[in-house]
Amino acid sequence: LQSTQNSDDAARSHSPRVRETIIDFRKGEFEEMTKEIRQIPLLAIKPDPTQPRKEFDDEELQELAQSIRQNGLLNPITVKSNRHGEYTIIAGERSYRAHRILDEETIECIVYNGSNSKELQLVENINRKDLNIMEVVNAYRSYLDADHTIDELSQVVGKPKNIISWLLNLEN
């Protein structure tokens, strides 16, 4: 991976904007991806319906909201923009929900435009300890149903193919 940064927009905007261009050579292909940090209205952000995590503990969200109220958001959420000026969450749905509890109007986001947002979402969620086993299996299945192979899935999540196959057998 090779990366360059440009922050000249920061001087012209009331909210800091950092633009990073990443060139991905991992798959033997050239792909340019950009990430930009900025404040986005909560109303323009939607959770991804294919997000692996399905259960959110209300008490834990309240605790996170209080922490954000006291300390601010420590890490921006990651979103991908669509063609209609809306954004879909890749990572950080708990923080997004906590901001809604706080009736915040905006949230700091990393706007990502690479084509592998599903991989990022999968890795972000699978590496969490509190996903239940069927959420992991469903996340794997969703990735495979999007025309990916078990070899690709194994590389993305860093787990051996035999473990992935064993987990997928739990569906039956």
Coordinates of N, CA and C in Angstrom, one line a residue:
L1 N 0.8 -1.2 0.0 CA 0.0 0.0 0.0 C 0.9 1.2 0.0
Q2 N 0.5 2.2 -0.8 CA 1.2 3.5 -0.8 C 0.2 4.6 -0.5
S3 N 0.6 5.6 0.2 CA -0.4 6.6 0.6 C 0.2 8.0 0.5
T4 N -0.7 9.0 0.2 CA -0.3 10.4 0.2 C -1.4 11.1 0.9
Q5 N -1.1 12.3 1.5 CA -2.1 13.0 2.2 C -2.1 14.5 1.7
N6 N -3.3 15.0 1.8 CA -3.5 16.4 1.3 C -4.5 17.1 2.3
S7 N -4.1 18.1 3.0 CA -5.0 18.8 3.9 C -5.2 20.2 3.6
D8 N -5.1 20.6 2.3 CA -5.2 22.0 1.9 C -6.7 22.5 2.1
D9 N -7.6 21.5 2.1 CA -9.0 21.9 2.3 C -9.3 22.4 3.7
A10 N -8.4 21.9 4.7 CA -8.6 22.2 6.1 C -8.6 23.7 6.3
A11 N -7.8 24.4 5.6 CA -7.7 25.9 5.8 C -9.0 26.6 5.4
R12 N -9.7 26.0 4.4 CA -10.9 26.7 3.9 C -12.2 26.2 4.5
S13 N -12.1 25.3 5.4 CA -13.4 24.7 6.0 C -13.4 24.9 7.5
H14 N -14.6 25.0 8.1 CA -14.7 25.1 9.5 C -14.5 23.8 10.2
S15 N -14.7 22.7 9.5 CA -14.3 21.4 10.1 C -13.1 20.8 9.3
P16 N -12.2 20.3 10.0 CA -11.0 19.8 9.4 C -11.3 18.7 8.4
R17 N -10.6 18.8 7.3 CA -10.7 17.7 6.2 C -9.3 17.3 5.9
V18 N -9.1 16.0 6.0 CA -7.9 15.4 5.6 C -8.2 14.4 4.6
R19 N -7.5 14.5 3.5 CA -7.8 13.6 2.3 C -6.5 12.7 2.2
E20 N -6.7 11.4 2.1 CA -5.6 10.5 2.0 C -5.9 9.6 0.8
T21 N -5.0 9.5 -0.1 CA -5.1 8.7 -1.3 C -4.3 7.4 -1.1
I22 N -4.8 6.3 -1.3 CA -4.1 5.0 -1.1 C -4.1 4.3 -2.4
I23 N -3.0 3.8 -2.8 CA -2.9 3.0 -4.0 C -2.7 1.5 -3.5
D24 N -3.6 0.6 -3.9 CA -3.6 -0.7 -3.4 C -3.0 -1.6 -4.5
F25 N -1.9 -2.2 -4.3 CA -1.2 -3.1 -5.2 C -1.4 -4.6 -4.8
R26 N -2.1 -4.9 -3.7 CA -2.1 -6.3 -3.1 C -2.7 -7.3 -4.1
K27 N -3.6 -7.0 -4.9 CA -4.3 -8.0 -5.8 C -3.7 -8.0 -7.1
G28 N -2.5 -7.4 -7.3 CA -1.9 -7.3 -8.6 C -2.6 -6.3 -9.6
E29 N -3.4 -5.5 -9.0 CA -4.2 -4.5 -9.8 C -4.0 -3.1 -9.2
F30 N -4.1 -2.1 -10.0 CA -4.0 -0.7 -9.5 C -5.4 -0.3 -9.1
E31 N -5.6 0.1 -7.9 CA -6.9 0.7 -7.4 C -6.6 1.9 -6.5
E32 N -7.1 3.0 -6.9 CA -6.9 4.2 -6.0 C -8.2 4.4 -5.1
M33 N -7.9 4.5 -3.9 CA -9.0 4.7 -2.9 C -8.7 6.0 -2.1
T34 N -9.7 6.7 -1.7 CA -9.4 7.9 -0.9 C -10.2 7.8 0.4
K35 N -9.7 8.4 1.4 CA -10.3 8.5 2.7 C -10.3 10.0 3.1
E36 N -11.4 10.5 3.5 CA -11.5 11.9 3.9 C -12.2 12.0 5.2
I37 N -11.7 12.7 6.2 CA -12.3 12.9 7.5 C -13.1 14.2 7.5
R38 N -14.4 14.1 7.9 CA -15.3 15.3 8.0 C -16.5 15.0 8.8
Q39 N -17.2 16.1 9.2 CA -18.4 16.0 9.9 C -19.6 15.8 8.9
I40 N -20.4 14.8 9.2 CA -21.6 14.5 8.4 C -22.8 14.5 9.2
P41 N -23.9 15.1 8.7 CA -25.2 15.1 9.4 C -25.7 13.6 9.6
L42 N -26.1 13.3 10.8 CA -26.6 12.0 11.1 C -27.8 11.6 10.2
L43 N -28.6 12.6 9.8 CA -29.7 12.3 8.9 C -29.3 11.7 7.5
A44 N -28.0 12.0 7.1 CA -27.5 11.6 5.8 C -26.9 10.2 5.9
I45 N -26.8 9.6 7.1 CA -26.1 8.3 7.4 C -27.1 7.2 7.6
K46 N -26.9 6.1 7.0 CA -27.8 5.0 7.2 C -27.0 3.7 7.6
P47 N -27.5 2.9 8.5 CA -26.8 1.7 8.8 C -26.9 0.8 7.6
D48 N -25.9 -0.1 7.4 CA -25.9 -1.1 6.3 C -26.8 -2.2 6.7
P49 N -27.8 -2.5 5.9 CA -28.7 -3.6 6.3 C -28.0 -5.0 6.2
T50 N -26.8 -5.1 5.6 CA -26.1 -6.3 5.5 C -25.0 -6.4 6.6
Q51 N -25.0 -5.4 7.5 CA -24.0 -5.4 8.6 C -24.1 -6.7 9.4
P52 N -22.9 -7.3 9.6 CA -23.0 -8.6 10.4 C -23.6 -8.5 11.8
R53 N -23.3 -7.4 12.5 CA -23.8 -7.3 13.8 C -25.3 -6.9 13.8
K54 N -26.1 -7.7 14.5 CA -27.5 -7.5 14.5 C -28.1 -7.1 15.8
E55 N -27.4 -7.4 16.9 CA -27.8 -7.1 18.2 C -27.0 -6.0 18.9
F56 N -27.7 -5.0 19.4 CA -27.0 -3.9 20.1 C -27.7 -3.8 21.5
D57 N -26.9 -3.9 22.5 CA -27.3 -3.8 23.9 C -27.7 -2.4 24.2
D58 N -28.9 -2.1 24.6 CA -29.4 -0.7 24.9 C -28.6 -0.1 26.1
E59 N -28.3 -0.9 27.1 CA -27.6 -0.4 28.3 C -26.2 0.0 27.9
E60 N -25.5 -0.8 27.1 CA -24.2 -0.5 26.6 C -24.2 0.7 25.7
L61 N -25.2 0.9 24.9 CA -25.3 2.1 24.0 C -25.5 3.4 24.9
Q62 N -26.3 3.2 25.9 CA -26.4 4.4 26.9 C -25.1 4.7 27.5
E63 N -24.3 3.7 27.9 CA -23.0 4.0 28.5 C -22.1 4.6 27.5
L64 N -22.1 4.1 26.3 CA -21.3 4.7 25.2 C -21.7 6.2 25.0
A65 N -23.0 6.4 25.0 CA -23.5 7.8 24.8 C -23.0 8.7 25.9
Q66 N -23.0 8.3 27.1 CA -22.5 9.1 28.2 C -21.0 9.3 28.1
S67 N -20.3 8.3 27.7 CA -18.8 8.5 27.5 C -18.5 9.5 26.4
I68 N -19.3 9.4 25.3 CA -19.1 10.4 24.2 C -19.5 11.8 24.7
R69 N -20.5 11.9 25.5 CA -20.9 13.2 26.1 C -19.8 13.8 26.9
Q70 N -19.2 13.0 27.7 CA -18.1 13.4 28.6 C -16.8 13.6 27.9
N71 N -16.4 12.7 27.0 CA -15.1 12.7 26.4 C -15.0 13.0 24.9
G72 N -16.1 13.1 24.3 CA -16.1 13.2 22.8 C -15.9 11.9 22.1
L73 N -16.1 11.9 20.8 CA -15.9 10.7 20.0 C -14.4 10.5 19.8
L74 N -13.9 9.3 20.3 CA -12.4 9.1 20.2 C -12.0 8.7 18.8
N75 N -12.8 7.9 18.1 CA -12.5 7.5 16.7 C -13.7 7.7 15.8
P76 N -13.4 8.4 14.7 CA -14.5 8.6 13.7 C -15.1 7.3 13.2
I77 N -16.4 7.3 12.8 CA -17.0 6.2 12.2 C -16.5 6.2 10.7
T78 N -16.6 5.0 10.1 CA -16.2 4.9 8.7 C -17.5 4.7 7.9
V79 N -17.6 5.5 6.8 CA -18.8 5.4 5.9 C -18.4 5.4 4.5
K80 N -19.3 5.0 3.6 CA -19.1 5.0 2.2 C -20.2 5.8 1.6
S81 N -19.9 6.7 0.7 CA -21.0 7.6 0.1 C -21.6 6.8 -1.1
N82 N -22.9 7.2 -1.3 CA -23.5 6.6 -2.5 C -23.8 7.8 -3.4
R83 N -24.4 7.6 -4.5 CA -24.6 8.6 -5.5 C -25.6 9.6 -5.2
H84 N -26.4 9.4 -4.1 CA -27.5 10.3 -3.8 C -27.2 11.2 -2.6
G85 N -25.9 11.3 -2.2 CA -25.5 12.2 -1.1 C -25.8 11.6 0.2
E86 N -26.0 10.3 0.3 CA -26.2 9.6 1.5 C -25.0 8.7 1.8
Y87 N -24.9 8.3 3.0 CA -23.7 7.5 3.5 C -24.2 6.2 4.1
T88 N -23.4 5.2 3.9 CA -23.7 3.9 4.6 C -22.5 3.6 5.5
I89 N -22.9 3.1 6.7 CA -21.9 2.8 7.7 C -21.1 1.6 7.3
I90 N -19.8 1.7 7.3 CA -18.9 0.5 7.2 C -18.5 0.0 8.6
A91 N -18.1 0.9 9.4 CA -17.7 0.6 10.8 C -18.1 1.7 11.7
G92 N -18.5 1.4 12.9 CA -18.9 2.4 13.9 C -20.3 2.6 14.2
E93 N -21.1 1.6 13.9 CA -22.6 1.7 14.1 C -22.9 2.0 15.5
R94 N -22.2 1.5 16.5 CA -22.5 1.7 17.9 C -22.3 3.2 18.2
S95 N -21.2 3.8 17.7 CA -21.0 5.2 17.9 C -22.1 6.1 17.3
Y96 N -22.5 5.7 16.1 CA -23.6 6.3 15.3 C -24.9 6.3 16.2
R97 N -25.2 5.1 16.7 CA -26.4 5.0 17.6 C -26.3 5.8 18.8
A98 N -25.1 5.9 19.4 CA -24.9 6.7 20.6 C -25.1 8.1 20.3
H99 N -24.6 8.6 19.2 CA -24.9 10.0 18.8 C -26.3 10.3 18.6
R100 N -27.1 9.3 18.1 CA -28.5 9.5 17.9 C -29.2 9.6 19.3
I101 N -28.7 8.8 20.3 CA -29.3 8.9 21.6 C -29.0 10.3 22.2
L102 N -27.9 10.9 21.9 CA -27.5 12.2 22.4 C -28.2 13.4 21.6
D103 N -28.9 13.0 20.6 CA -29.6 14.0 19.7 C -28.6 14.9 19.0
E104 N -27.4 14.4 18.7 CA -26.4 15.1 18.0 C -26.8 15.3 16.5
E105 N -26.4 16.4 15.9 CA -26.8 16.6 14.5 C -25.8 16.0 13.5
T106 N -24.5 16.0 13.9 CA -23.4 15.5 13.1 C -22.6 14.5 13.8
I107 N -21.7 13.8 13.1 CA -20.8 12.9 13.6 C -19.5 13.0 12.7
E108 N -18.3 12.8 13.4 CA -17.1 12.8 12.6 C -17.0 11.5 11.9
C109 N -16.7 11.5 10.6 CA -16.6 10.3 9.8 C -15.4 10.3 8.9
I110 N -14.9 9.1 8.7 CA -13.9 8.8 7.6 C -14.8 8.4 6.4
V111 N -14.7 9.2 5.4 CA -15.5 8.8 4.1 C -14.5 8.1 3.3
Y112 N -14.9 6.8 3.0 CA -14.0 5.9 2.3 C -14.6 5.6 0.9
N113 N -13.8 5.6 -0.1 CA -14.4 5.4 -1.5 C -13.8 4.2 -2.2
G114 N -13.1 3.3 -1.5 CA -12.5 2.1 -2.1 C -13.6 1.1 -2.4
S115 N -13.2 0.1 -3.2 CA -14.2 -0.9 -3.6 C -14.3 -2.0 -2.6
N116 N -13.4 -2.1 -1.6 CA -13.4 -3.2 -0.7 C -14.0 -2.9 0.6
S117 N -15.1 -2.0 0.6 CA -15.7 -1.7 1.9 C -16.3 -2.9 2.6
K118 N -16.8 -3.8 1.9 CA -17.4 -5.0 2.5 C -16.3 -5.8 3.3
E119 N -15.1 -5.9 2.7 CA -14.0 -6.5 3.4 C -13.7 -5.8 4.7
L120 N -13.6 -4.5 4.6 CA -13.3 -3.7 5.8 C -14.4 -3.9 6.9
Q121 N -15.7 -3.9 6.5 CA -16.8 -4.1 7.4 C -16.7 -5.5 8.0
L122 N -16.4 -6.5 7.2 CA -16.3 -7.9 7.7 C -15.1 -8.0 8.7
V123 N -14.0 -7.5 8.4 CA -12.8 -7.6 9.3 C -13.1 -6.8 10.6
E124 N -13.7 -5.6 10.5 CA -14.0 -4.8 11.7 C -15.0 -5.6 12.6
N125 N -16.0 -6.2 12.1 CA -16.9 -6.9 12.9 C -16.5 -8.3 13.4
I126 N -15.9 -9.1 12.5 CA -15.5 -10.4 12.9 C -14.4 -10.4 14.0
N127 N -13.6 -9.4 14.0 CA -12.6 -9.3 15.0 C -13.1 -8.8 16.4
R128 N -14.3 -8.5 16.5 CA -14.9 -8.1 17.7 C -15.2 -9.4 18.5
K129 N -15.1 -9.3 19.8 CA -15.3 -10.5 20.6 C -16.7 -10.8 21.0
D130 N -17.6 -9.8 20.9 CA -19.0 -9.9 21.3 C -20.0 -10.3 20.2
L131 N -19.5 -10.7 19.0 CA -20.4 -11.2 18.0 C -20.7 -12.6 18.4
N132 N -22.0 -13.0 18.2 CA -22.3 -14.4 18.5 C -21.9 -15.2 17.2
I133 N -21.8 -16.5 17.4 CA -21.3 -17.4 16.4 C -22.2 -17.4 15.1
M134 N -23.5 -17.2 15.2 CA -24.3 -17.2 14.0 C -24.2 -15.9 13.3
E135 N -23.9 -14.8 14.0 CA -23.6 -13.5 13.3 C -22.3 -13.6 12.5
V136 N -21.3 -14.3 13.0 CA -20.1 -14.6 12.3 C -20.4 -15.4 11.1
V137 N -21.1 -16.5 11.2 CA -21.5 -17.4 10.1 C -22.2 -16.6 9.1
N138 N -23.2 -15.8 9.5 CA -24.0 -15.0 8.5 C -23.1 -14.0 7.8
A139 N -22.2 -13.4 8.5 CA -21.2 -12.5 7.8 C -20.4 -13.2 6.8
Y140 N -19.9 -14.4 7.1 CA -19.1 -15.2 6.2 C -20.0 -15.5 4.9
R141 N -21.2 -16.0 5.2 CA -22.1 -16.4 4.1 C -22.4 -15.2 3.2
S142 N -22.7 -14.1 3.8 CA -22.9 -12.9 3.0 C -21.8 -12.5 2.1
Y143 N -20.6 -12.6 2.6 CA -19.4 -12.3 1.8 C -19.2 -13.3 0.7
L144 N -19.4 -14.6 1.0 CA -19.3 -15.6 -0.1 C -20.4 -15.5 -1.1
D145 N -21.6 -15.1 -0.7 CA -22.7 -14.9 -1.6 C -22.5 -13.8 -2.6
A146 N -21.6 -12.9 -2.2 CA -21.2 -11.8 -3.1 C -20.1 -12.2 -4.1
D147 N -20.1 -13.5 -4.5 CA -19.1 -14.0 -5.5 C -17.7 -14.0 -5.0
H148 N -17.5 -14.2 -3.8 CA -16.1 -14.4 -3.3 C -15.9 -15.8 -2.9
T149 N -14.6 -16.2 -2.8 CA -14.3 -17.6 -2.5 C -13.9 -17.8 -1.1
I150 N -13.8 -19.0 -0.6 CA -13.4 -19.3 0.8 C -11.9 -18.9 0.9
D151 N -11.1 -19.0 -0.2 CA -9.7 -18.6 -0.1 C -9.6 -17.1 0.1
E152 N -10.5 -16.3 -0.6 CA -10.5 -14.9 -0.4 C -10.9 -14.5 1.0
L153 N -12.0 -15.2 1.5 CA -12.5 -14.9 2.8 C -11.4 -15.2 3.8
S154 N -10.7 -16.3 3.7 CA -9.6 -16.7 4.6 C -8.5 -15.6 4.6
Q155 N -8.2 -15.0 3.5 CA -7.2 -14.0 3.4 C -7.7 -12.7 4.1
V156 N -9.0 -12.4 3.9 CA -9.5 -11.1 4.4 C -9.6 -11.2 6.0
V157 N -10.1 -12.3 6.5 CA -10.3 -12.4 8.0 C -9.1 -13.0 8.7
G158 N -8.2 -13.6 8.0 CA -7.0 -14.1 8.6 C -7.3 -15.4 9.4
K159 N -8.3 -16.2 8.9 CA -8.6 -17.4 9.6 C -8.4 -18.6 8.6
P160 N -8.0 -19.7 9.1 CA -7.7 -20.9 8.2 C -9.0 -21.3 7.5
K161 N -8.9 -21.8 6.2 CA -10.1 -22.2 5.5 C -10.8 -23.3 6.2
N162 N -10.1 -24.2 6.8 CA -10.9 -25.3 7.5 C -11.7 -24.8 8.6
I163 N -11.3 -23.8 9.3 CA -12.1 -23.2 10.4 C -13.4 -22.5 9.8
I164 N -13.2 -21.8 8.7 CA -14.3 -21.1 8.0 C -15.3 -22.2 7.5
S165 N -14.8 -23.2 6.9 CA -15.7 -24.3 6.4 C -16.5 -24.9 7.6
W166 N -15.8 -25.2 8.7 CA -16.4 -25.8 9.8 C -17.6 -24.9 10.3
L167 N -17.2 -23.6 10.4 CA -18.3 -22.6 10.9 C -19.5 -22.5 9.9
L168 N -19.2 -22.6 8.6 CA -20.3 -22.5 7.6 C -21.2 -23.7 7.7
N169 N -20.6 -24.9 8.2 CA -21.4 -26.1 8.4 C -22.4 -25.9 9.5
L170 N -22.2 -25.0 10.4 CA -23.1 -24.7 11.5 C -24.5 -24.2 11.0
E171 N -24.5 -23.7 9.7 CA -25.8 -23.3 9.2 C -26.8 -24.4 9.0
N172 N -26.3 -25.6 8.8 CA -27.2 -26.8 8.5 C -27.7 -27.4 9.7

